Short mmCIF file of C-alpha atoms and ligand atoms in Angstrom, two decimals:
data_model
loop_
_atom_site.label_atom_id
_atom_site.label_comp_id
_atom_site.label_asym_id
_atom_site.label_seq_id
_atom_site.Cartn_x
_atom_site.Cartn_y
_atom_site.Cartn_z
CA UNK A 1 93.82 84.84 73.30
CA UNK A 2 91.54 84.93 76.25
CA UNK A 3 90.47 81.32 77.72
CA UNK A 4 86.84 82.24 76.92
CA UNK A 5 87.46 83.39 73.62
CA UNK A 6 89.52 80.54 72.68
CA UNK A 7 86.25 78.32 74.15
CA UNK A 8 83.97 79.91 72.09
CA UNK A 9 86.02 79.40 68.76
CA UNK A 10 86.35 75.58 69.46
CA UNK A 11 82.83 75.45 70.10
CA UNK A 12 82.16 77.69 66.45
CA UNK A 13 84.57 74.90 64.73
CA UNK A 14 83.48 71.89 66.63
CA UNK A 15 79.77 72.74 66.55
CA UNK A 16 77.23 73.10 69.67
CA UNK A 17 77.75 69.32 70.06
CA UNK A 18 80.29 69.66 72.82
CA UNK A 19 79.74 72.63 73.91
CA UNK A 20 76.10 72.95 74.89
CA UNK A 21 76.27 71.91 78.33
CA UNK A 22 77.67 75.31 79.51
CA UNK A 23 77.75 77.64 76.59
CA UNK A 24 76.11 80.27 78.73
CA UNK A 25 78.66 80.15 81.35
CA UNK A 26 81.26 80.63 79.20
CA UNK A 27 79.26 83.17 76.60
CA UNK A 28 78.10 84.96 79.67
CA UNK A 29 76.37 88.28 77.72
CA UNK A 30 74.85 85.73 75.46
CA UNK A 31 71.96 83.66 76.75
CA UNK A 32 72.90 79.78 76.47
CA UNK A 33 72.00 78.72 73.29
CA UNK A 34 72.18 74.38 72.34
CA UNK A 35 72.14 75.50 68.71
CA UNK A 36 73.04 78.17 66.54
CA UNK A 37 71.86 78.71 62.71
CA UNK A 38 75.55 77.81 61.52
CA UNK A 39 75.87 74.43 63.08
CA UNK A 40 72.58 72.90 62.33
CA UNK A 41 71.67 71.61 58.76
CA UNK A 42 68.70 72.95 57.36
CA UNK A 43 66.08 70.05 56.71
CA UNK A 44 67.47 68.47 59.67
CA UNK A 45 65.42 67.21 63.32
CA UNK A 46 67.73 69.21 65.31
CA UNK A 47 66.37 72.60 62.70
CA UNK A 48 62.97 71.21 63.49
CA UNK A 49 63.77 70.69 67.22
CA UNK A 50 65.25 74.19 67.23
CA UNK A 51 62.61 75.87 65.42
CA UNK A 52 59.82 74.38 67.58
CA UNK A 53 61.69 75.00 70.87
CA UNK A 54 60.73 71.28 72.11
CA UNK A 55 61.32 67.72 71.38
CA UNK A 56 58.68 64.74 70.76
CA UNK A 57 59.97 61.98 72.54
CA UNK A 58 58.67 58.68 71.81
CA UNK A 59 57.96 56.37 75.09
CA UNK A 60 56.20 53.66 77.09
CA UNK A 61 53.26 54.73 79.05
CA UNK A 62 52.87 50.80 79.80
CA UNK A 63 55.92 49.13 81.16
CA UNK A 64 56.61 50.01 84.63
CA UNK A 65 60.48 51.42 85.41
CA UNK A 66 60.90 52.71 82.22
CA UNK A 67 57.78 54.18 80.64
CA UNK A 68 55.41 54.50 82.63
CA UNK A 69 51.84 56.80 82.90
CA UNK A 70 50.22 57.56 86.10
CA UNK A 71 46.37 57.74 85.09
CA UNK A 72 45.28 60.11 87.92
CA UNK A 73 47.98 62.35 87.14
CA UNK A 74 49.21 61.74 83.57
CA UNK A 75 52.45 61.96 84.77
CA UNK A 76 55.06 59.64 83.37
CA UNK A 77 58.21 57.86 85.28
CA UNK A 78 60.62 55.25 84.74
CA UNK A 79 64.59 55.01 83.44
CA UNK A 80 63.40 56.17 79.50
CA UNK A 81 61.60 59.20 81.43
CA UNK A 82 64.95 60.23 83.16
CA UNK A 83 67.38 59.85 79.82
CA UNK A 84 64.55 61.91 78.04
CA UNK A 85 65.27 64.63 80.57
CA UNK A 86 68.90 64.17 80.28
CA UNK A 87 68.67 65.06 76.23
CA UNK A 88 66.35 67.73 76.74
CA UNK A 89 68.71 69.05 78.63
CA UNK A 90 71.35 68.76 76.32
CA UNK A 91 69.24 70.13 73.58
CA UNK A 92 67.56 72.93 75.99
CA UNK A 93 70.94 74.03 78.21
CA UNK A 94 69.78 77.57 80.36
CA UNK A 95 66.02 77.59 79.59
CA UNK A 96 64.17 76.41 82.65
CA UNK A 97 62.72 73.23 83.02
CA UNK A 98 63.87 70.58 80.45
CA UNK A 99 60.59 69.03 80.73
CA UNK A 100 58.62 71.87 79.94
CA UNK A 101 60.67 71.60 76.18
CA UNK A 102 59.45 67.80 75.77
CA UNK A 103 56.29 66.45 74.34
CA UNK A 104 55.71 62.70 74.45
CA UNK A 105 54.09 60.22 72.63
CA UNK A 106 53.02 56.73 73.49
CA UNK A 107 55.64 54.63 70.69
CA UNK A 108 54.51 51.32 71.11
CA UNK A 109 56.65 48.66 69.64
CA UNK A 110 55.53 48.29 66.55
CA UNK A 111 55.21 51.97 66.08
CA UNK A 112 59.13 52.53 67.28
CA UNK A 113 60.70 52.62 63.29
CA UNK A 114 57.38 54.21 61.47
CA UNK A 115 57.36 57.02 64.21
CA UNK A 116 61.14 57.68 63.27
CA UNK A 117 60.69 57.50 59.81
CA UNK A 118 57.24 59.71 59.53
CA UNK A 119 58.94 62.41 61.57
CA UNK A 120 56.20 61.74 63.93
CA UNK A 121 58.65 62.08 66.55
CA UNK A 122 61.94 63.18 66.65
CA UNK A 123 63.45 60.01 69.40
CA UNK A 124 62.56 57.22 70.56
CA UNK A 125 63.82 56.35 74.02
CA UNK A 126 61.15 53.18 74.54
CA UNK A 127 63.25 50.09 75.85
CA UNK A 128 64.55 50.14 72.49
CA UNK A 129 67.02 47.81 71.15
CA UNK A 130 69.56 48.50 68.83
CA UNK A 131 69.80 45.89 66.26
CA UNK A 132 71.05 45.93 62.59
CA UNK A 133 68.24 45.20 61.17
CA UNK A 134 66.35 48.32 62.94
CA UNK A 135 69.59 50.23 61.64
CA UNK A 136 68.61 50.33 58.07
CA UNK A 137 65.90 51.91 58.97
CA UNK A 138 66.62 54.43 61.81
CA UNK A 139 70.04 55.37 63.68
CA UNK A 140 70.83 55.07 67.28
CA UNK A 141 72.55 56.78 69.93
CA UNK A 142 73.59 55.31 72.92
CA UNK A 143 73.63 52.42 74.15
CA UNK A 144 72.65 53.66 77.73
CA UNK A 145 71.98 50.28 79.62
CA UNK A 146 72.08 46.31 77.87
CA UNK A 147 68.93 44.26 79.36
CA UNK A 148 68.81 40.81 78.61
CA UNK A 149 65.88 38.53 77.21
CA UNK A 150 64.56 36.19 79.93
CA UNK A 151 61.21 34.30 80.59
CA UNK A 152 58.30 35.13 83.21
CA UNK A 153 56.11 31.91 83.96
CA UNK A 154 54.43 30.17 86.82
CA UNK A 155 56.91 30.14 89.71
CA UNK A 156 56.30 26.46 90.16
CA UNK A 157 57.42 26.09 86.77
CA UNK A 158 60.72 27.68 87.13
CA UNK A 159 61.50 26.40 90.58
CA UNK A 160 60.65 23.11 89.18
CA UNK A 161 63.13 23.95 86.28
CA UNK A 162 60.32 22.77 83.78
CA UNK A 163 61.15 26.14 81.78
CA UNK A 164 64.47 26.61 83.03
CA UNK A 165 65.69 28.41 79.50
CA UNK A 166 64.65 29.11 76.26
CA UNK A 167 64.90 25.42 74.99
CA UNK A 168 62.29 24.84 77.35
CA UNK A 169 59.51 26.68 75.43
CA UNK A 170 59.27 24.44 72.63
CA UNK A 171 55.80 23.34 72.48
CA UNK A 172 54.53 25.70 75.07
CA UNK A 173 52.15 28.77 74.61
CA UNK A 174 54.53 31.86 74.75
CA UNK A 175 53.25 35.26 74.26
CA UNK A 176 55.26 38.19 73.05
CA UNK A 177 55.16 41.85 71.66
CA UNK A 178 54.23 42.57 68.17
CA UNK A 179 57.10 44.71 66.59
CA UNK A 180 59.70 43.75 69.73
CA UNK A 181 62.96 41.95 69.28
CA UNK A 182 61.39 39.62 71.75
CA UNK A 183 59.47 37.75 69.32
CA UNK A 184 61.85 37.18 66.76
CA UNK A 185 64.49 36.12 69.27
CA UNK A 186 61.88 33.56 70.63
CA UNK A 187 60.93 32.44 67.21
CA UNK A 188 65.11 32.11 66.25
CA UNK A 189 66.03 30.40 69.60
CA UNK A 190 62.69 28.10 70.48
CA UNK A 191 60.93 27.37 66.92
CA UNK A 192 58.40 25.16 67.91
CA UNK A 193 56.86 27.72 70.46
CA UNK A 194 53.80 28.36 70.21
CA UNK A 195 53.44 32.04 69.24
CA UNK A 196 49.99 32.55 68.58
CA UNK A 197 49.20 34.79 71.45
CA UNK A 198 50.77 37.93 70.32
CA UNK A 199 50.04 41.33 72.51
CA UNK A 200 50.86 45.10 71.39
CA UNK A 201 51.36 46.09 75.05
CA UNK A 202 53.07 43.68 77.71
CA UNK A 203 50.41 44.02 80.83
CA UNK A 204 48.48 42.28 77.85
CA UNK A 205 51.34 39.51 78.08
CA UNK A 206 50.98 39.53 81.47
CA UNK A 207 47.29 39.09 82.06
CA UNK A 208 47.10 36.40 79.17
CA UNK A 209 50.04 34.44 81.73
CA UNK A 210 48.03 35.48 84.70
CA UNK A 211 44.80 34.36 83.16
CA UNK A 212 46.64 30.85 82.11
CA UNK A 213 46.19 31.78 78.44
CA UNK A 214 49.70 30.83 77.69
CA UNK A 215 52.65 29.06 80.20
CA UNK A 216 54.78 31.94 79.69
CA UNK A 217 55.83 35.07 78.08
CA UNK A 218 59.38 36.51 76.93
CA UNK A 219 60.92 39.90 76.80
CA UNK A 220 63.94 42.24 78.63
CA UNK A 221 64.73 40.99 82.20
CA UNK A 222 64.48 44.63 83.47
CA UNK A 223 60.37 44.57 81.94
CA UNK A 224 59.50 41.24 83.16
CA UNK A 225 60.99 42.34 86.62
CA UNK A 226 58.50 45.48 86.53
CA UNK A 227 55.54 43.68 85.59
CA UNK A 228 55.72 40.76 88.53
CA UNK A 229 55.95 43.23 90.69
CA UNK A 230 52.80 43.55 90.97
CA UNK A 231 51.72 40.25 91.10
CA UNK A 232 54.69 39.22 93.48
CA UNK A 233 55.06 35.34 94.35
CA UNK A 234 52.92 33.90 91.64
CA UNK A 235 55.29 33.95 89.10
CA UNK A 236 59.31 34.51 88.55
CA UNK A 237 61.93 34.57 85.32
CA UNK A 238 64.50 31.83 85.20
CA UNK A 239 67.25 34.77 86.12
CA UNK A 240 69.71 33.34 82.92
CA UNK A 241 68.55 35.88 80.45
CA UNK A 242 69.09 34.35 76.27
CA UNK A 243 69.84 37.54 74.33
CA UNK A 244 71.38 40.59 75.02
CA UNK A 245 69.16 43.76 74.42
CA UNK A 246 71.61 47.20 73.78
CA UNK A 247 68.98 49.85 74.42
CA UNK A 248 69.77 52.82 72.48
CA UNK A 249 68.16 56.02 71.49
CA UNK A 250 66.43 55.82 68.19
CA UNK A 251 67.06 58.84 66.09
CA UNK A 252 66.21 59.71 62.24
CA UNK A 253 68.51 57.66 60.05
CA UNK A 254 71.09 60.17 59.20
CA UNK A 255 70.86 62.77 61.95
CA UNK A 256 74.74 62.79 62.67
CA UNK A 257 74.94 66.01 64.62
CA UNK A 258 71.82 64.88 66.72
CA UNK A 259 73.59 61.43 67.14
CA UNK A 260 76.60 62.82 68.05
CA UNK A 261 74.79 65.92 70.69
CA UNK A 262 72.60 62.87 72.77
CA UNK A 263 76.10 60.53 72.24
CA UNK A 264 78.14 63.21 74.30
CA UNK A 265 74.97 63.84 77.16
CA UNK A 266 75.04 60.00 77.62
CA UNK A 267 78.57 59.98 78.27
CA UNK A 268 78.69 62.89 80.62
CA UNK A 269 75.90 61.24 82.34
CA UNK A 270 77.71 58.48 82.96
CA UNK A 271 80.44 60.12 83.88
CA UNK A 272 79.05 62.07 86.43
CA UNK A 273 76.99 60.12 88.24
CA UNK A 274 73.46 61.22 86.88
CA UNK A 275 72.78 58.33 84.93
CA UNK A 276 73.65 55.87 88.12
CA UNK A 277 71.23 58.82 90.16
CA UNK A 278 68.75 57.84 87.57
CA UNK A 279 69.00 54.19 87.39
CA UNK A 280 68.93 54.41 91.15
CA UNK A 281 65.71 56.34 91.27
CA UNK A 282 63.67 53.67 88.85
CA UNK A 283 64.74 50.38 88.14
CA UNK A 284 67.19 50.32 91.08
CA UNK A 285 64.14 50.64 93.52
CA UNK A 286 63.63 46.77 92.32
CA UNK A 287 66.58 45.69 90.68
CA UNK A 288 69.22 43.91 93.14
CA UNK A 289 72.40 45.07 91.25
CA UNK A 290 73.20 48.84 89.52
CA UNK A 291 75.18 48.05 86.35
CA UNK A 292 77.91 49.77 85.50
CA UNK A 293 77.00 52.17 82.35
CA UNK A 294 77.72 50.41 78.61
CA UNK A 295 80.32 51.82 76.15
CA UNK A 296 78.52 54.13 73.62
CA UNK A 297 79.26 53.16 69.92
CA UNK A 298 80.44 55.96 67.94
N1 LIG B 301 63.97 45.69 73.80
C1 LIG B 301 63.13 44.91 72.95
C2 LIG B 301 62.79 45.65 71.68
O1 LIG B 301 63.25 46.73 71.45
C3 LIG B 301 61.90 44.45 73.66
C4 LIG B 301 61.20 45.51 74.45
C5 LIG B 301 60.23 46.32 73.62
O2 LIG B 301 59.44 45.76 72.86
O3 LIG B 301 60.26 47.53 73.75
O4 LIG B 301 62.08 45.16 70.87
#
């Protein structure tokens, strides 16, 4: 048996899952292909994804480094942005453009689960943290990087250590994300924060902090570092994050072979440097340290 014939039989038992990275290399009369009728169960998002020939990606357009819109252009940027193109390239091997096969939709946090679950989109790769509660719900590939909850107030406040951790926030004004792990973690860890000042977008957060509306606000170092940015010197995070924050890739509950396909891109991606690249590009432009890549749960 030829080496490219014994390829393409693995790949036939094994399913595109592997194999879709360079199935038209080693098919080389066929065109490359990331799915074939056999492998993909009817009903499923990968049949959809297939039969639409592009994938509706759920992301921020709000939260600079990872989801981000440009309004001139409408184009969008940030780490989510680059591990969307990595799946679409896993799901769209050979055909141009991997961007030209995505559509994407603002998935707010609250939205994240109903999106999933609606088939209104077919990921979610929006800062999204993989939690078991969220896992009843919807199912997860990845993780592909672990942020970590931390506090953005007045920098006199921190330097001061007056909110020097989470302790700290009990019976102060705190706002936080409707729908985000950010609030419940808040509520769990500080209980007698006040959480009345609840946003659906976090320059909302921001501006309420900015404004003086509330003494701080809480979410994902890597957010809070993108959003002070751009208001650099007034205010800081404490830098000793409370919670650890898995982002993953949120998927239809029971989507295995999807799972599995975006599982195996992640890994080569780490592997091969284009998920350090990407990291590099966004959140590294800011970020002092580049993290080593997490170990995927399978
Ligand atoms: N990572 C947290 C979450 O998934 C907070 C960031 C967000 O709201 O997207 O809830």
């Amino acid at each position: 048996m030829t080496g490219r014939r014994f390829v393409g039989i693995i790949c036939a038992l094994i399913s595109l899952v592997a194999c879709s990275g360079s199935s038209g290399d080693l098919n080389g009369d066929r065109p490359a292909s990331p799915v074939t009728a056999s492998t993909v169960a009817v009903g499923s998002t990968l049949a959809r994804i297939q039969a639409r020939n592009n994938v509706i990606i759920g992301v921020k357009y709000d939260v600079p480094l990872f989801g981000l819109r440009d309004p001139a252009t409408g184009t969008l940027s940030g780490f989510d942005i680059e591990i969307s193109k990595m799946v679409a390239q896993a799901l769209f091997p050979g055909k141009g453009d991997p961007l030209g096969h995505v559509q994407f939709v603002e998935a707010l946090s609250k939205d994240r689960e109903q999106f999933l679950q609606n088939g209104d989109v077919d990921l979610v790769i929006s800062t999204y943290t993989i939690t078991d509660a969220r896992k009843l719900l919807v199912d997860f590939a990845g993780p592909y990087y672990i942020a970590g909850q931390d506090i953005l107030a007045k920098r006199e406040d921190i330097e001061s250590g007056v909110i020097a951790g989470v302790g700290d926030l009990n019976g102060r004004k705190v706002c936080a994300v409707t729908g985000s792990t950010s609030l419940a973690n808040l509520k769990a860890a500080a209980p007698k924060a006040d959480t009345t000042v609840t946003k659906e977008r976090y320059p909302d957060c921001f501006k309420a902090l900015q404004a003086g509306q509330v003494d701080a606000m809480t979410t994902d170092d890597v957010i809070l570092l993108g959003l002070e940015q751009s208001d650099l010197g007034r205010f800081q995070t404490t830098g000793n994050p409370f919670h650890s924050e898995p982002y993953g890739i949120g998927i239809p509950k029971g989507d295995t072979s999807l799972r599995a396909l975006i599982n195996g891109e992640l890994q080569s991606a780490f592997t091969d440097g284009r998920w350090a690249a990407a990291f590099a590009r966004t959140v590294g432009k800011v970020s002092k340290s580049v993290p080593n890549p997490p170990a995927i749960s399978r």
